[in-house]
């Protein structure tokens, strides 16, 4: 029996989604890839690639599109919620409209696609959901607090969901990349809250300037990220979390150390609030 898998990946037009789709196709698996406008050129002549149009903010389109994806091959082994983008600027300067759209794509898009896939995955009693969040969804920096909030929302939902799915034979992994060399930090993808408040120049402003400096020079290689994601799908017991990149590891360990310090310093106060 063939062990080839079928993957449904959102946002394969460029970046991590494109790199993953190419790597998955190269190993002989099938990719059902979504983009917002046209089929990607890289898979034009590949019979193992199927294209579906999907804007993850189009709530009405998601269920029919996901149903069609499952009908195409009769089964989906791996769902990758990859579509997303960043918003830079201080928390105070983000507008309602910017925050609503950011959550619509990064959180509600992932939530809607996942909810549409779950009836099929439950019926299969198998499958692996990979939700791409970010190091920002674990260890926030100034200058991207709203983006962190949207990725934290994905982290929270997914960590609860993973426990609901474990008894049903369905895995869920949160992939948390550091900075990867994609369009993510380019004006093609990124949105910004224009900095008007001088008080944030040394915090949010400084971090945003640093990100502008590293655009195009990020340490993370999308092809290696794709290999890592394929490895967790092949693992006998996939992890709940997969950090990608030395920067993601460093920031997570710093966050954990600071959290631990707060816990230890305030342990007695924490324990003082139970009824006696
Ligand atoms: N690269 C990094 O440093 C980094 C770090 C941490 C996390 N991430 C996360 O990794 C994921 C992929 O990002 P990337 O680095 O590959 O960035 P990218 O090169 O900018 O690609 C983003 C992808 O998301 C798609 N997308 C955006 N809005 C969409 C919408 N409303 N509906 C459907 N698709 C939409 C884009 O499609 P279009 O071509 O149609 O715009 C594109 O395919 C995102 O979730 C991002 O938050 C990236």
PDB file of C-alpha atoms and ligand atoms in Angstrom:
ATOM      1  CA  UNK A   1       0.000   0.000   0.000  1.00  0.00           C
ATOM      2  CA  UNK A   2       1.270   3.497  -0.857  1.00  0.00           C
ATOM      3  CA  UNK A   3       2.353   5.632   2.098  1.00  0.00           C
ATOM      4  CA  UNK A   4       2.012   8.840   0.059  1.00  0.00           C
ATOM      5  CA  UNK A   5       0.115  11.499   1.939  1.00  0.00           C
ATOM      6  CA  UNK A   6      -2.280  14.247   0.887  1.00  0.00           C
ATOM      7  CA  UNK A   7      -1.631  17.718   2.271  1.00  0.00           C
ATOM      8  CA  UNK A   8      -3.962  20.738   2.311  1.00  0.00           C
ATOM      9  CA  UNK A   9      -1.838  23.889   2.645  1.00  0.00           C
ATOM     10  CA  UNK A  10      -3.180  27.461   2.738  1.00  0.00           C
ATOM     11  CA  UNK A  11      -1.191  30.306   1.177  1.00  0.00           C
ATOM     12  CA  UNK A  12       1.123  28.463  -1.229  1.00  0.00           C
ATOM     13  CA  UNK A  13       1.633  31.502  -3.495  1.00  0.00           C
ATOM     14  CA  UNK A  14       4.959  32.371  -1.843  1.00  0.00           C
ATOM     15  CA  UNK A  15       7.114  32.103   1.270  1.00  0.00           C
ATOM     16  CA  UNK A  16       6.898  29.194   3.696  1.00  0.00           C
ATOM     17  CA  UNK A  17       3.742  27.820   2.050  1.00  0.00           C
ATOM     18  CA  UNK A  18       5.397  27.682  -1.379  1.00  0.00           C
ATOM     19  CA  UNK A  19       8.585  26.109   0.029  1.00  0.00           C
ATOM     20  CA  UNK A  20       6.560  23.477   1.898  1.00  0.00           C
ATOM     21  CA  UNK A  21       4.356  22.668  -1.103  1.00  0.00           C
ATOM     22  CA  UNK A  22       7.442  22.220  -3.323  1.00  0.00           C
ATOM     23  CA  UNK A  23       9.174  19.965  -0.783  1.00  0.00           C
ATOM     24  CA  UNK A  24       6.049  17.864  -0.251  1.00  0.00           C
ATOM     25  CA  UNK A  25       5.568  17.439  -4.016  1.00  0.00           C
ATOM     26  CA  UNK A  26       9.261  16.539  -4.402  1.00  0.00           C
ATOM     27  CA  UNK A  27       8.807  13.544  -2.101  1.00  0.00           C
ATOM     28  CA  UNK A  28       5.844  12.289  -4.138  1.00  0.00           C
ATOM     29  CA  UNK A  29       3.019  13.370  -1.844  1.00  0.00           C
ATOM     30  CA  UNK A  30      -0.088  15.196  -3.072  1.00  0.00           C
ATOM     31  CA  UNK A  31      -0.659  18.876  -2.332  1.00  0.00           C
ATOM     32  CA  UNK A  32      -3.972  20.643  -2.420  1.00  0.00           C
ATOM     33  CA  UNK A  33      -2.738  24.215  -2.244  1.00  0.00           C
ATOM     34  CA  UNK A  34      -4.783  27.365  -1.823  1.00  0.00           C
ATOM     35  CA  UNK A  35      -3.986  30.869  -2.974  1.00  0.00           C
ATOM     36  CA  UNK A  36      -6.052  34.005  -3.241  1.00  0.00           C
ATOM     37  CA  UNK A  37      -5.932  34.540  -6.991  1.00  0.00           C
ATOM     38  CA  UNK A  38      -4.264  32.187  -9.476  1.00  0.00           C
ATOM     39  CA  UNK A  39      -2.674  28.747  -9.487  1.00  0.00           C
ATOM     40  CA  UNK A  40       1.037  28.989  -8.660  1.00  0.00           C
ATOM     41  CA  UNK A  41       3.457  28.528 -11.578  1.00  0.00           C
ATOM     42  CA  UNK A  42       5.728  26.110  -9.686  1.00  0.00           C
ATOM     43  CA  UNK A  43       3.173  23.287  -9.849  1.00  0.00           C
ATOM     44  CA  UNK A  44       1.654  23.930 -13.270  1.00  0.00           C
ATOM     45  CA  UNK A  45       2.550  20.536 -14.780  1.00  0.00           C
ATOM     46  CA  UNK A  46       2.482  18.466 -11.605  1.00  0.00           C
ATOM     47  CA  UNK A  47      -0.417  15.977 -11.515  1.00  0.00           C
ATOM     48  CA  UNK A  48       0.018  15.689  -7.734  1.00  0.00           C
ATOM     49  CA  UNK A  49      -0.885  19.349  -7.274  1.00  0.00           C
ATOM     50  CA  UNK A  50      -4.456  20.592  -7.035  1.00  0.00           C
ATOM     51  CA  UNK A  51      -5.243  24.255  -6.746  1.00  0.00           C
ATOM     52  CA  UNK A  52      -8.162  25.808  -4.911  1.00  0.00           C
ATOM     53  CA  UNK A  53      -8.837  29.552  -4.638  1.00  0.00           C
ATOM     54  CA  UNK A  54      -9.268  30.715  -1.056  1.00  0.00           C
ATOM     55  CA  UNK A  55      -9.105  33.988   0.801  1.00  0.00           C
ATOM     56  CA  UNK A  56      -9.208  32.893   4.442  1.00  0.00           C
ATOM     57  CA  UNK A  57     -11.239  36.003   5.361  1.00  0.00           C
ATOM     58  CA  UNK A  58     -14.064  34.835   3.070  1.00  0.00           C
ATOM     59  CA  UNK A  59     -16.037  33.004   5.764  1.00  0.00           C
ATOM     60  CA  UNK A  60     -18.748  31.754   3.380  1.00  0.00           C
ATOM     61  CA  UNK A  61     -16.182  30.185   1.016  1.00  0.00           C
ATOM     62  CA  UNK A  62     -14.268  28.190   3.591  1.00  0.00           C
ATOM     63  CA  UNK A  63     -16.572  25.231   4.232  1.00  0.00           C
ATOM     64  CA  UNK A  64     -17.298  24.515   0.530  1.00  0.00           C
ATOM     65  CA  UNK A  65     -13.592  24.873  -0.295  1.00  0.00           C
ATOM     66  CA  UNK A  66     -12.459  22.570   2.515  1.00  0.00           C
ATOM     67  CA  UNK A  67     -15.234  20.054   1.666  1.00  0.00           C
ATOM     68  CA  UNK A  68     -14.013  20.090  -1.940  1.00  0.00           C
ATOM     69  CA  UNK A  69     -10.434  19.542  -0.822  1.00  0.00           C
ATOM     70  CA  UNK A  70     -11.421  16.423   1.131  1.00  0.00           C
ATOM     71  CA  UNK A  71     -13.559  15.183  -1.794  1.00  0.00           C
ATOM     72  CA  UNK A  72     -10.644  15.559  -4.257  1.00  0.00           C
ATOM     73  CA  UNK A  73      -8.624  12.637  -2.863  1.00  0.00           C
ATOM     74  CA  UNK A  74     -11.167  11.196  -0.417  1.00  0.00           C
ATOM     75  CA  UNK A  75      -8.866  11.935   2.536  1.00  0.00           C
ATOM     76  CA  UNK A  76      -6.485  14.602   3.838  1.00  0.00           C
ATOM     77  CA  UNK A  77      -3.593  13.498   6.002  1.00  0.00           C
ATOM     78  CA  UNK A  78      -2.072  16.877   6.821  1.00  0.00           C
ATOM     79  CA  UNK A  79      -3.740  20.304   7.082  1.00  0.00           C
ATOM     80  CA  UNK A  80      -1.320  23.247   7.236  1.00  0.00           C
ATOM     81  CA  UNK A  81      -2.781  26.602   8.243  1.00  0.00           C
ATOM     82  CA  UNK A  82      -0.018  28.794   6.862  1.00  0.00           C
ATOM     83  CA  UNK A  83      -1.715  31.920   5.424  1.00  0.00           C
ATOM     84  CA  UNK A  84      -0.917  34.954   7.541  1.00  0.00           C
ATOM     85  CA  UNK A  85       0.837  38.297   7.793  1.00  0.00           C
ATOM     86  CA  UNK A  86       2.341  40.695  10.332  1.00  0.00           C
ATOM     87  CA  UNK A  87       1.375  44.124  11.653  1.00  0.00           C
ATOM     88  CA  UNK A  88       4.191  46.327  12.969  1.00  0.00           C
ATOM     89  CA  UNK A  89       3.887  49.321  15.274  1.00  0.00           C
ATOM     90  CA  UNK A  90       3.098  50.071  18.890  1.00  0.00           C
ATOM     91  CA  UNK A  91      -0.033  48.605  20.450  1.00  0.00           C
ATOM     92  CA  UNK A  92      -1.440  52.093  21.091  1.00  0.00           C
ATOM     93  CA  UNK A  93      -1.098  53.137  17.466  1.00  0.00           C
ATOM     94  CA  UNK A  94      -2.869  50.132  15.887  1.00  0.00           C
ATOM     95  CA  UNK A  95      -6.310  51.023  14.542  1.00  0.00           C
ATOM     96  CA  UNK A  96      -9.503  48.980  15.070  1.00  0.00           C
ATOM     97  CA  UNK A  97      -9.579  48.234  11.346  1.00  0.00           C
ATOM     98  CA  UNK A  98      -5.966  46.989  11.321  1.00  0.00           C
ATOM     99  CA  UNK A  99      -6.487  44.767  14.356  1.00  0.00           C
ATOM    100  CA  UNK A 100      -9.772  43.356  13.039  1.00  0.00           C
ATOM    101  CA  UNK A 101      -8.186  42.422   9.686  1.00  0.00           C
ATOM    102  CA  UNK A 102      -5.074  41.000  11.366  1.00  0.00           C
ATOM    103  CA  UNK A 103      -7.229  38.702  13.524  1.00  0.00           C
ATOM    104  CA  UNK A 104      -9.489  37.880  10.580  1.00  0.00           C
ATOM    105  CA  UNK A 105      -6.568  36.436   8.623  1.00  0.00           C
ATOM    106  CA  UNK A 106      -4.244  35.043  11.303  1.00  0.00           C
ATOM    107  CA  UNK A 107      -6.735  33.777  13.890  1.00  0.00           C
ATOM    108  CA  UNK A 108     -10.201  33.487  12.339  1.00  0.00           C
ATOM    109  CA  UNK A 109      -8.788  32.198   9.044  1.00  0.00           C
ATOM    110  CA  UNK A 110      -6.988  29.402  10.871  1.00  0.00           C
ATOM    111  CA  UNK A 111     -10.006  28.783  13.114  1.00  0.00           C
ATOM    112  CA  UNK A 112     -12.492  28.631  10.224  1.00  0.00           C
ATOM    113  CA  UNK A 113     -10.375  26.293   8.084  1.00  0.00           C
ATOM    114  CA  UNK A 114      -9.741  24.063  11.099  1.00  0.00           C
ATOM    115  CA  UNK A 115     -13.421  23.937  12.089  1.00  0.00           C
ATOM    116  CA  UNK A 116     -14.385  23.096   8.492  1.00  0.00           C
ATOM    117  CA  UNK A 117     -11.809  20.268   8.390  1.00  0.00           C
ATOM    118  CA  UNK A 118     -12.658  18.736  11.770  1.00  0.00           C
ATOM    119  CA  UNK A 119     -15.816  16.790  10.769  1.00  0.00           C
ATOM    120  CA  UNK A 120     -13.779  15.083   8.010  1.00  0.00           C
ATOM    121  CA  UNK A 121     -10.763  14.429  10.245  1.00  0.00           C
ATOM    122  CA  UNK A 122     -12.987  13.023  13.001  1.00  0.00           C
ATOM    123  CA  UNK A 123     -14.649  10.725  10.493  1.00  0.00           C
ATOM    124  CA  UNK A 124     -11.214   9.588   9.271  1.00  0.00           C
ATOM    125  CA  UNK A 125     -10.016   9.117  12.868  1.00  0.00           C
ATOM    126  CA  UNK A 126      -6.632  10.290  11.596  1.00  0.00           C
ATOM    127  CA  UNK A 127      -4.823  13.390  10.422  1.00  0.00           C
ATOM    128  CA  UNK A 128      -2.309  16.007  11.503  1.00  0.00           C
ATOM    129  CA  UNK A 129      -3.097  19.708  11.797  1.00  0.00           C
ATOM    130  CA  UNK A 130      -0.109  22.060  11.607  1.00  0.00           C
ATOM    131  CA  UNK A 131      -0.878  25.625  12.648  1.00  0.00           C
ATOM    132  CA  UNK A 132       1.902  28.064  11.816  1.00  0.00           C
ATOM    133  CA  UNK A 133       2.078  30.676  14.527  1.00  0.00           C
ATOM    134  CA  UNK A 134       5.316  32.517  15.351  1.00  0.00           C
ATOM    135  CA  UNK A 135       7.925  33.132  18.000  1.00  0.00           C
ATOM    136  CA  UNK A 136       5.770  36.258  18.473  1.00  0.00           C
ATOM    137  CA  UNK A 137       3.065  33.872  19.706  1.00  0.00           C
ATOM    138  CA  UNK A 138       5.358  32.706  22.523  1.00  0.00           C
ATOM    139  CA  UNK A 139       7.738  35.550  23.398  1.00  0.00           C
ATOM    140  CA  UNK A 140       6.398  38.933  22.244  1.00  0.00           C
ATOM    141  CA  UNK A 141       8.636  41.893  21.425  1.00  0.00           C
ATOM    142  CA  UNK A 142       7.680  45.549  21.412  1.00  0.00           C
ATOM    143  CA  UNK A 143       6.566  46.722  17.968  1.00  0.00           C
ATOM    144  CA  UNK A 144       4.403  43.701  17.157  1.00  0.00           C
ATOM    145  CA  UNK A 145       2.084  43.298  20.150  1.00  0.00           C
ATOM    146  CA  UNK A 146      -1.068  42.986  18.028  1.00  0.00           C
ATOM    147  CA  UNK A 147       0.530  40.364  15.762  1.00  0.00           C
ATOM    148  CA  UNK A 148       1.572  38.499  18.922  1.00  0.00           C
ATOM    149  CA  UNK A 149      -1.997  38.710  20.201  1.00  0.00           C
ATOM    150  CA  UNK A 150      -3.352  37.125  17.005  1.00  0.00           C
ATOM    151  CA  UNK A 151      -0.757  34.327  17.130  1.00  0.00           C
ATOM    152  CA  UNK A 152      -1.377  33.814  20.885  1.00  0.00           C
ATOM    153  CA  UNK A 153      -5.043  33.322  19.982  1.00  0.00           C
ATOM    154  CA  UNK A 154      -4.027  30.546  17.578  1.00  0.00           C
ATOM    155  CA  UNK A 155      -1.753  29.059  20.258  1.00  0.00           C
ATOM    156  CA  UNK A 156      -4.518  29.047  22.876  1.00  0.00           C
ATOM    157  CA  UNK A 157      -7.184  27.558  20.628  1.00  0.00           C
ATOM    158  CA  UNK A 158      -4.765  24.944  19.310  1.00  0.00           C
ATOM    159  CA  UNK A 159      -3.458  23.861  22.703  1.00  0.00           C
ATOM    160  CA  UNK A 160      -7.045  23.255  23.866  1.00  0.00           C
ATOM    161  CA  UNK A 161      -8.002  21.570  20.597  1.00  0.00           C
ATOM    162  CA  UNK A 162      -4.975  19.264  20.634  1.00  0.00           C
ATOM    163  CA  UNK A 163      -6.295  17.714  23.863  1.00  0.00           C
ATOM    164  CA  UNK A 164      -9.777  17.290  22.365  1.00  0.00           C
ATOM    165  CA  UNK A 165      -8.303  15.555  19.312  1.00  0.00           C
ATOM    166  CA  UNK A 166      -5.734  13.268  20.930  1.00  0.00           C
ATOM    167  CA  UNK A 167      -8.294  10.555  21.859  1.00  0.00           C
ATOM    168  CA  UNK A 168      -9.571  10.648  18.263  1.00  0.00           C
ATOM    169  CA  UNK A 169      -6.204   9.842  16.701  1.00  0.00           C
ATOM    170  CA  UNK A 170      -5.674  13.346  15.271  1.00  0.00           C
ATOM    171  CA  UNK A 171      -2.417  15.202  15.956  1.00  0.00           C
ATOM    172  CA  UNK A 172      -1.915  18.955  16.178  1.00  0.00           C
ATOM    173  CA  UNK A 173       1.430  20.756  16.033  1.00  0.00           C
ATOM    174  CA  UNK A 174       2.097  24.453  16.532  1.00  0.00           C
ATOM    175  CA  UNK A 175       5.011  25.511  14.336  1.00  0.00           C
ATOM    176  CA  UNK A 176       6.671  28.623  15.772  1.00  0.00           C
ATOM    177  CA  UNK A 177       9.197  30.151  13.346  1.00  0.00           C
ATOM    178  CA  UNK A 178      11.726  32.849  14.127  1.00  0.00           C
ATOM    179  CA  UNK A 179      12.653  35.200  11.276  1.00  0.00           C
ATOM    180  CA  UNK A 180      12.590  33.409   7.912  1.00  0.00           C
ATOM    181  CA  UNK A 181      13.687  34.828   4.570  1.00  0.00           C
ATOM    182  CA  UNK A 182      10.297  35.194   2.860  1.00  0.00           C
ATOM    183  CA  UNK A 183       8.178  38.197   1.843  1.00  0.00           C
ATOM    184  CA  UNK A 184       6.975  38.414   5.463  1.00  0.00           C
ATOM    185  CA  UNK A 185       8.956  41.619   6.244  1.00  0.00           C
ATOM    186  CA  UNK A 186       8.369  43.145   2.780  1.00  0.00           C
ATOM    187  CA  UNK A 187       5.772  45.773   1.923  1.00  0.00           C
ATOM    188  CA  UNK A 188       4.080  43.103  -0.213  1.00  0.00           C
ATOM    189  CA  UNK A 189       2.963  41.361   2.984  1.00  0.00           C
ATOM    190  CA  UNK A 190       3.577  43.473   6.068  1.00  0.00           C
ATOM    191  CA  UNK A 191       1.188  46.155   7.347  1.00  0.00           C
ATOM    192  CA  UNK A 192       2.233  49.014   9.610  1.00  0.00           C
ATOM    193  CA  UNK A 193       0.711  51.425  12.093  1.00  0.00           C
ATOM    194  CA  UNK A 194       2.479  54.711  11.233  1.00  0.00           C
ATOM    195  CA  UNK A 195       4.575  55.784  14.250  1.00  0.00           C
ATOM    196  CA  UNK A 196       3.315  59.109  15.577  1.00  0.00           C
ATOM    197  CA  UNK A 197       4.017  58.820  19.331  1.00  0.00           C
ATOM    198  CA  UNK A 198       7.604  59.721  20.220  1.00  0.00           C
ATOM    199  CA  UNK A 199       7.356  57.911  23.590  1.00  0.00           C
ATOM    200  CA  UNK A 200       7.560  54.585  21.713  1.00  0.00           C
ATOM    201  CA  UNK A 201      10.598  55.472  19.593  1.00  0.00           C
ATOM    202  CA  UNK A 202      13.029  53.522  21.813  1.00  0.00           C
ATOM    203  CA  UNK A 203      10.807  50.447  22.180  1.00  0.00           C
ATOM    204  CA  UNK A 204       8.415  49.692  19.316  1.00  0.00           C
ATOM    205  CA  UNK A 205      10.243  52.098  16.987  1.00  0.00           C
ATOM    206  CA  UNK A 206      13.666  50.566  17.643  1.00  0.00           C
ATOM    207  CA  UNK A 207      12.434  46.994  17.105  1.00  0.00           C
ATOM    208  CA  UNK A 208      10.622  47.921  13.880  1.00  0.00           C
ATOM    209  CA  UNK A 209      13.806  49.619  12.598  1.00  0.00           C
ATOM    210  CA  UNK A 210      15.782  46.465  13.426  1.00  0.00           C
ATOM    211  CA  UNK A 211      13.265  44.311  11.538  1.00  0.00           C
ATOM    212  CA  UNK A 212      13.531  46.659   8.535  1.00  0.00           C
ATOM    213  CA  UNK A 213      17.314  46.141   8.701  1.00  0.00           C
ATOM    214  CA  UNK A 214      17.107  42.336   8.677  1.00  0.00           C
ATOM    215  CA  UNK A 215      14.532  42.122   5.841  1.00  0.00           C
ATOM    216  CA  UNK A 216      16.117  39.989   3.120  1.00  0.00           C
ATOM    217  CA  UNK A 217      18.861  38.820   5.511  1.00  0.00           C
ATOM    218  CA  UNK A 218      16.774  36.714   7.932  1.00  0.00           C
ATOM    219  CA  UNK A 219      18.634  33.669   9.288  1.00  0.00           C
ATOM    220  CA  UNK A 220      15.810  31.237   8.599  1.00  0.00           C
ATOM    221  CA  UNK A 221      15.829  29.220   5.360  1.00  0.00           C
ATOM    222  CA  UNK A 222      12.267  28.386   4.154  1.00  0.00           C
ATOM    223  CA  UNK A 223      13.478  25.168   2.493  1.00  0.00           C
ATOM    224  CA  UNK A 224      14.896  23.950   5.805  1.00  0.00           C
ATOM    225  CA  UNK A 225      11.641  24.939   7.534  1.00  0.00           C
ATOM    226  CA  UNK A 226       9.809  22.759   4.999  1.00  0.00           C
ATOM    227  CA  UNK A 227      12.119  19.803   5.772  1.00  0.00           C
ATOM    228  CA  UNK A 228      11.453  20.270   9.482  1.00  0.00           C
ATOM    229  CA  UNK A 229       7.682  20.254   8.965  1.00  0.00           C
ATOM    230  CA  UNK A 230       7.895  17.105   6.849  1.00  0.00           C
ATOM    231  CA  UNK A 231       9.952  15.465   9.615  1.00  0.00           C
ATOM    232  CA  UNK A 232       7.280  16.072  12.272  1.00  0.00           C
ATOM    233  CA  UNK A 233       4.610  14.635  10.001  1.00  0.00           C
ATOM    234  CA  UNK A 234       6.721  11.487   9.625  1.00  0.00           C
ATOM    235  CA  UNK A 235       7.391  11.210  13.376  1.00  0.00           C
ATOM    236  CA  UNK A 236       5.688   8.405  15.313  1.00  0.00           C
ATOM    237  CA  UNK A 237       4.687  10.909  17.997  1.00  0.00           C
ATOM    238  CA  UNK A 238       4.588  14.461  16.625  1.00  0.00           C
ATOM    239  CA  UNK A 239       5.253  17.318  19.079  1.00  0.00           C
ATOM    240  CA  UNK A 240       2.696  19.901  20.217  1.00  0.00           C
ATOM    241  CA  UNK A 241       5.292  22.653  19.647  1.00  0.00           C
ATOM    242  CA  UNK A 242       8.029  22.967  17.051  1.00  0.00           C
ATOM    243  CA  UNK A 243      10.257  26.037  17.285  1.00  0.00           C
ATOM    244  CA  UNK A 244      12.077  26.874  14.057  1.00  0.00           C
ATOM    245  CA  UNK A 245      15.366  28.785  14.128  1.00  0.00           C
ATOM    246  CA  UNK A 246      18.079  29.677  16.619  1.00  0.00           C
ATOM    247  CA  UNK A 247      16.394  33.046  17.282  1.00  0.00           C
ATOM    248  CA  UNK A 248      13.117  31.317  18.181  1.00  0.00           C
ATOM    249  CA  UNK A 249      14.944  28.991  20.578  1.00  0.00           C
ATOM    250  CA  UNK A 250      16.848  31.850  22.254  1.00  0.00           C
ATOM    251  CA  UNK A 251      13.760  34.009  22.739  1.00  0.00           C
ATOM    252  CA  UNK A 252      11.701  31.097  24.098  1.00  0.00           C
ATOM    253  CA  UNK A 253      14.391  30.152  26.614  1.00  0.00           C
ATOM    254  CA  UNK A 254      14.693  33.799  27.738  1.00  0.00           C
ATOM    255  CA  UNK A 255      10.923  34.043  28.133  1.00  0.00           C
ATOM    256  CA  UNK A 256      10.783  30.802  30.129  1.00  0.00           C
ATOM    257  CA  UNK A 257      13.597  31.946  32.433  1.00  0.00           C
ATOM    258  CA  UNK A 258      11.880  35.286  33.103  1.00  0.00           C
ATOM    259  CA  UNK A 259       8.541  33.529  33.710  1.00  0.00           C
ATOM    260  CA  UNK A 260      10.210  31.089  36.110  1.00  0.00           C
ATOM    261  CA  UNK A 261      11.818  33.975  37.978  1.00  0.00           C
ATOM    262  CA  UNK A 262       8.410  35.672  38.430  1.00  0.00           C
ATOM    263  CA  UNK A 263       6.927  32.383  39.643  1.00  0.00           C
ATOM    264  CA  UNK A 264       9.692  31.856  42.206  1.00  0.00           C
ATOM    265  CA  UNK A 265       9.759  35.468  43.413  1.00  0.00           C
ATOM    266  CA  UNK A 266       5.985  35.586  43.930  1.00  0.00           C
ATOM    267  CA  UNK A 267       5.360  31.938  44.846  1.00  0.00           C
ATOM    268  CA  UNK A 268       4.090  32.747  48.358  1.00  0.00           C
ATOM    269  CA  UNK A 269       1.663  35.381  47.119  1.00  0.00           C
ATOM    270  CA  UNK A 270       0.439  32.969  44.453  1.00  0.00           C
ATOM    271  CA  UNK A 271      -0.202  30.322  47.097  1.00  0.00           C
ATOM    272  CA  UNK A 272      -1.843  32.777  49.522  1.00  0.00           C
ATOM    273  CA  UNK A 273      -5.110  33.214  47.607  1.00  0.00           C
ATOM    274  CA  UNK A 274      -6.785  29.816  48.100  1.00  0.00           C
ATOM    275  CA  UNK A 275      -9.618  29.631  50.685  1.00  0.00           C
ATOM    276  CA  UNK A 276      -8.263  28.513  54.033  1.00  0.00           C
TER     277      UNK A 276
HETATM  278  N1  LIG B   1       8.755  34.570   7.601  1.00  0.00           N
HETATM  279  C1  LIG B   1       8.794  34.780   8.898  1.00  0.00           C
HETATM  280  O1  LIG B   1       9.745  35.369   9.419  1.00  0.00           O
HETATM  281  C2  LIG B   1       7.700  34.262   9.785  1.00  0.00           C
HETATM  282  C3  LIG B   1       7.961  34.189  11.155  1.00  0.00           C
HETATM  283  C4  LIG B   1       6.989  33.713  12.013  1.00  0.00           C
HETATM  284  C5  LIG B   1       5.781  33.308  11.501  1.00  0.00           C
HETATM  285  N2  LIG B   1       5.532  33.402  10.156  1.00  0.00           N
HETATM  286  C6  LIG B   1       4.208  32.964   9.678  1.00  0.00           C
HETATM  287  O2  LIG B   1       4.389  32.065   8.603  1.00  0.00           O
HETATM  288  C7  LIG B   1       3.257  32.111   7.746  1.00  0.00           C
HETATM  289  C8  LIG B   1       3.732  32.283   6.313  1.00  0.00           C
HETATM  290  O3  LIG B   1       4.376  33.536   6.184  1.00  0.00           O
HETATM  291  P1  LIG B   1       5.564  33.778   5.146  1.00  0.00           P
HETATM  292  O4  LIG B   1       6.772  34.066   5.904  1.00  0.00           O
HETATM  293  O5  LIG B   1       5.579  32.715   4.138  1.00  0.00           O
HETATM  294  O6  LIG B   1       5.079  35.162   4.513  1.00  0.00           O
HETATM  295  P2  LIG B   1       4.766  35.587   2.995  1.00  0.00           P
HETATM  296  O7  LIG B   1       5.920  35.257   2.128  1.00  0.00           O
HETATM  297  O8  LIG B   1       4.317  37.007   3.113  1.00  0.00           O
HETATM  298  O9  LIG B   1       3.530  34.652   2.568  1.00  0.00           O
HETATM  299  C9  LIG B   1       2.280  34.836   3.191  1.00  0.00           C
HETATM  300  C10 LIG B   1       1.268  33.916   2.552  1.00  0.00           C
HETATM  301  O10 LIG B   1       0.004  34.112   3.219  1.00  0.00           O
HETATM  302  C11 LIG B   1      -1.002  34.362   2.232  1.00  0.00           C
HETATM  303  N3  LIG B   1      -2.090  35.190   2.711  1.00  0.00           N
HETATM  304  C12 LIG B   1      -2.021  36.393   3.307  1.00  0.00           C
HETATM  305  N4  LIG B   1      -3.266  36.855   3.552  1.00  0.00           N
HETATM  306  C13 LIG B   1      -4.135  35.899   3.110  1.00  0.00           C
HETATM  307  C14 LIG B   1      -5.550  35.771   3.071  1.00  0.00           C
HETATM  308  N5  LIG B   1      -6.365  36.737   3.531  1.00  0.00           N
HETATM  309  N6  LIG B   1      -6.094  34.632   2.541  1.00  0.00           N
HETATM  310  C15 LIG B   1      -5.294  33.660   2.045  1.00  0.00           C
HETATM  311  N7  LIG B   1      -3.944  33.731   2.019  1.00  0.00           N
HETATM  312  C16 LIG B   1      -3.389  34.850   2.555  1.00  0.00           C
HETATM  313  C17 LIG B   1      -0.243  35.062   1.113  1.00  0.00           C
HETATM  314  O11 LIG B   1      -1.000  35.013  -0.066  1.00  0.00           O
HETATM  315  P3  LIG B   1      -0.938  36.197  -1.192  1.00  0.00           P
HETATM  316  O12 LIG B   1       0.248  35.891  -2.060  1.00  0.00           O
HETATM  317  O13 LIG B   1      -2.254  36.076  -1.891  1.00  0.00           O
HETATM  318  O14 LIG B   1      -0.802  37.488  -0.455  1.00  0.00           O
HETATM  319  C18 LIG B   1       1.037  34.217   1.081  1.00  0.00           C
HETATM  320  O15 LIG B   1       0.827  33.009   0.392  1.00  0.00           O
HETATM  321  C19 LIG B   1       2.373  33.237   8.264  1.00  0.00           C
HETATM  322  O16 LIG B   1       1.333  32.700   9.052  1.00  0.00           O
HETATM  323  C20 LIG B   1       3.329  34.050   9.132  1.00  0.00           C
HETATM  324  O17 LIG B   1       2.650  34.763  10.138  1.00  0.00           O
HETATM  325  C21 LIG B   1       6.454  33.864   9.287  1.00  0.00           C
END
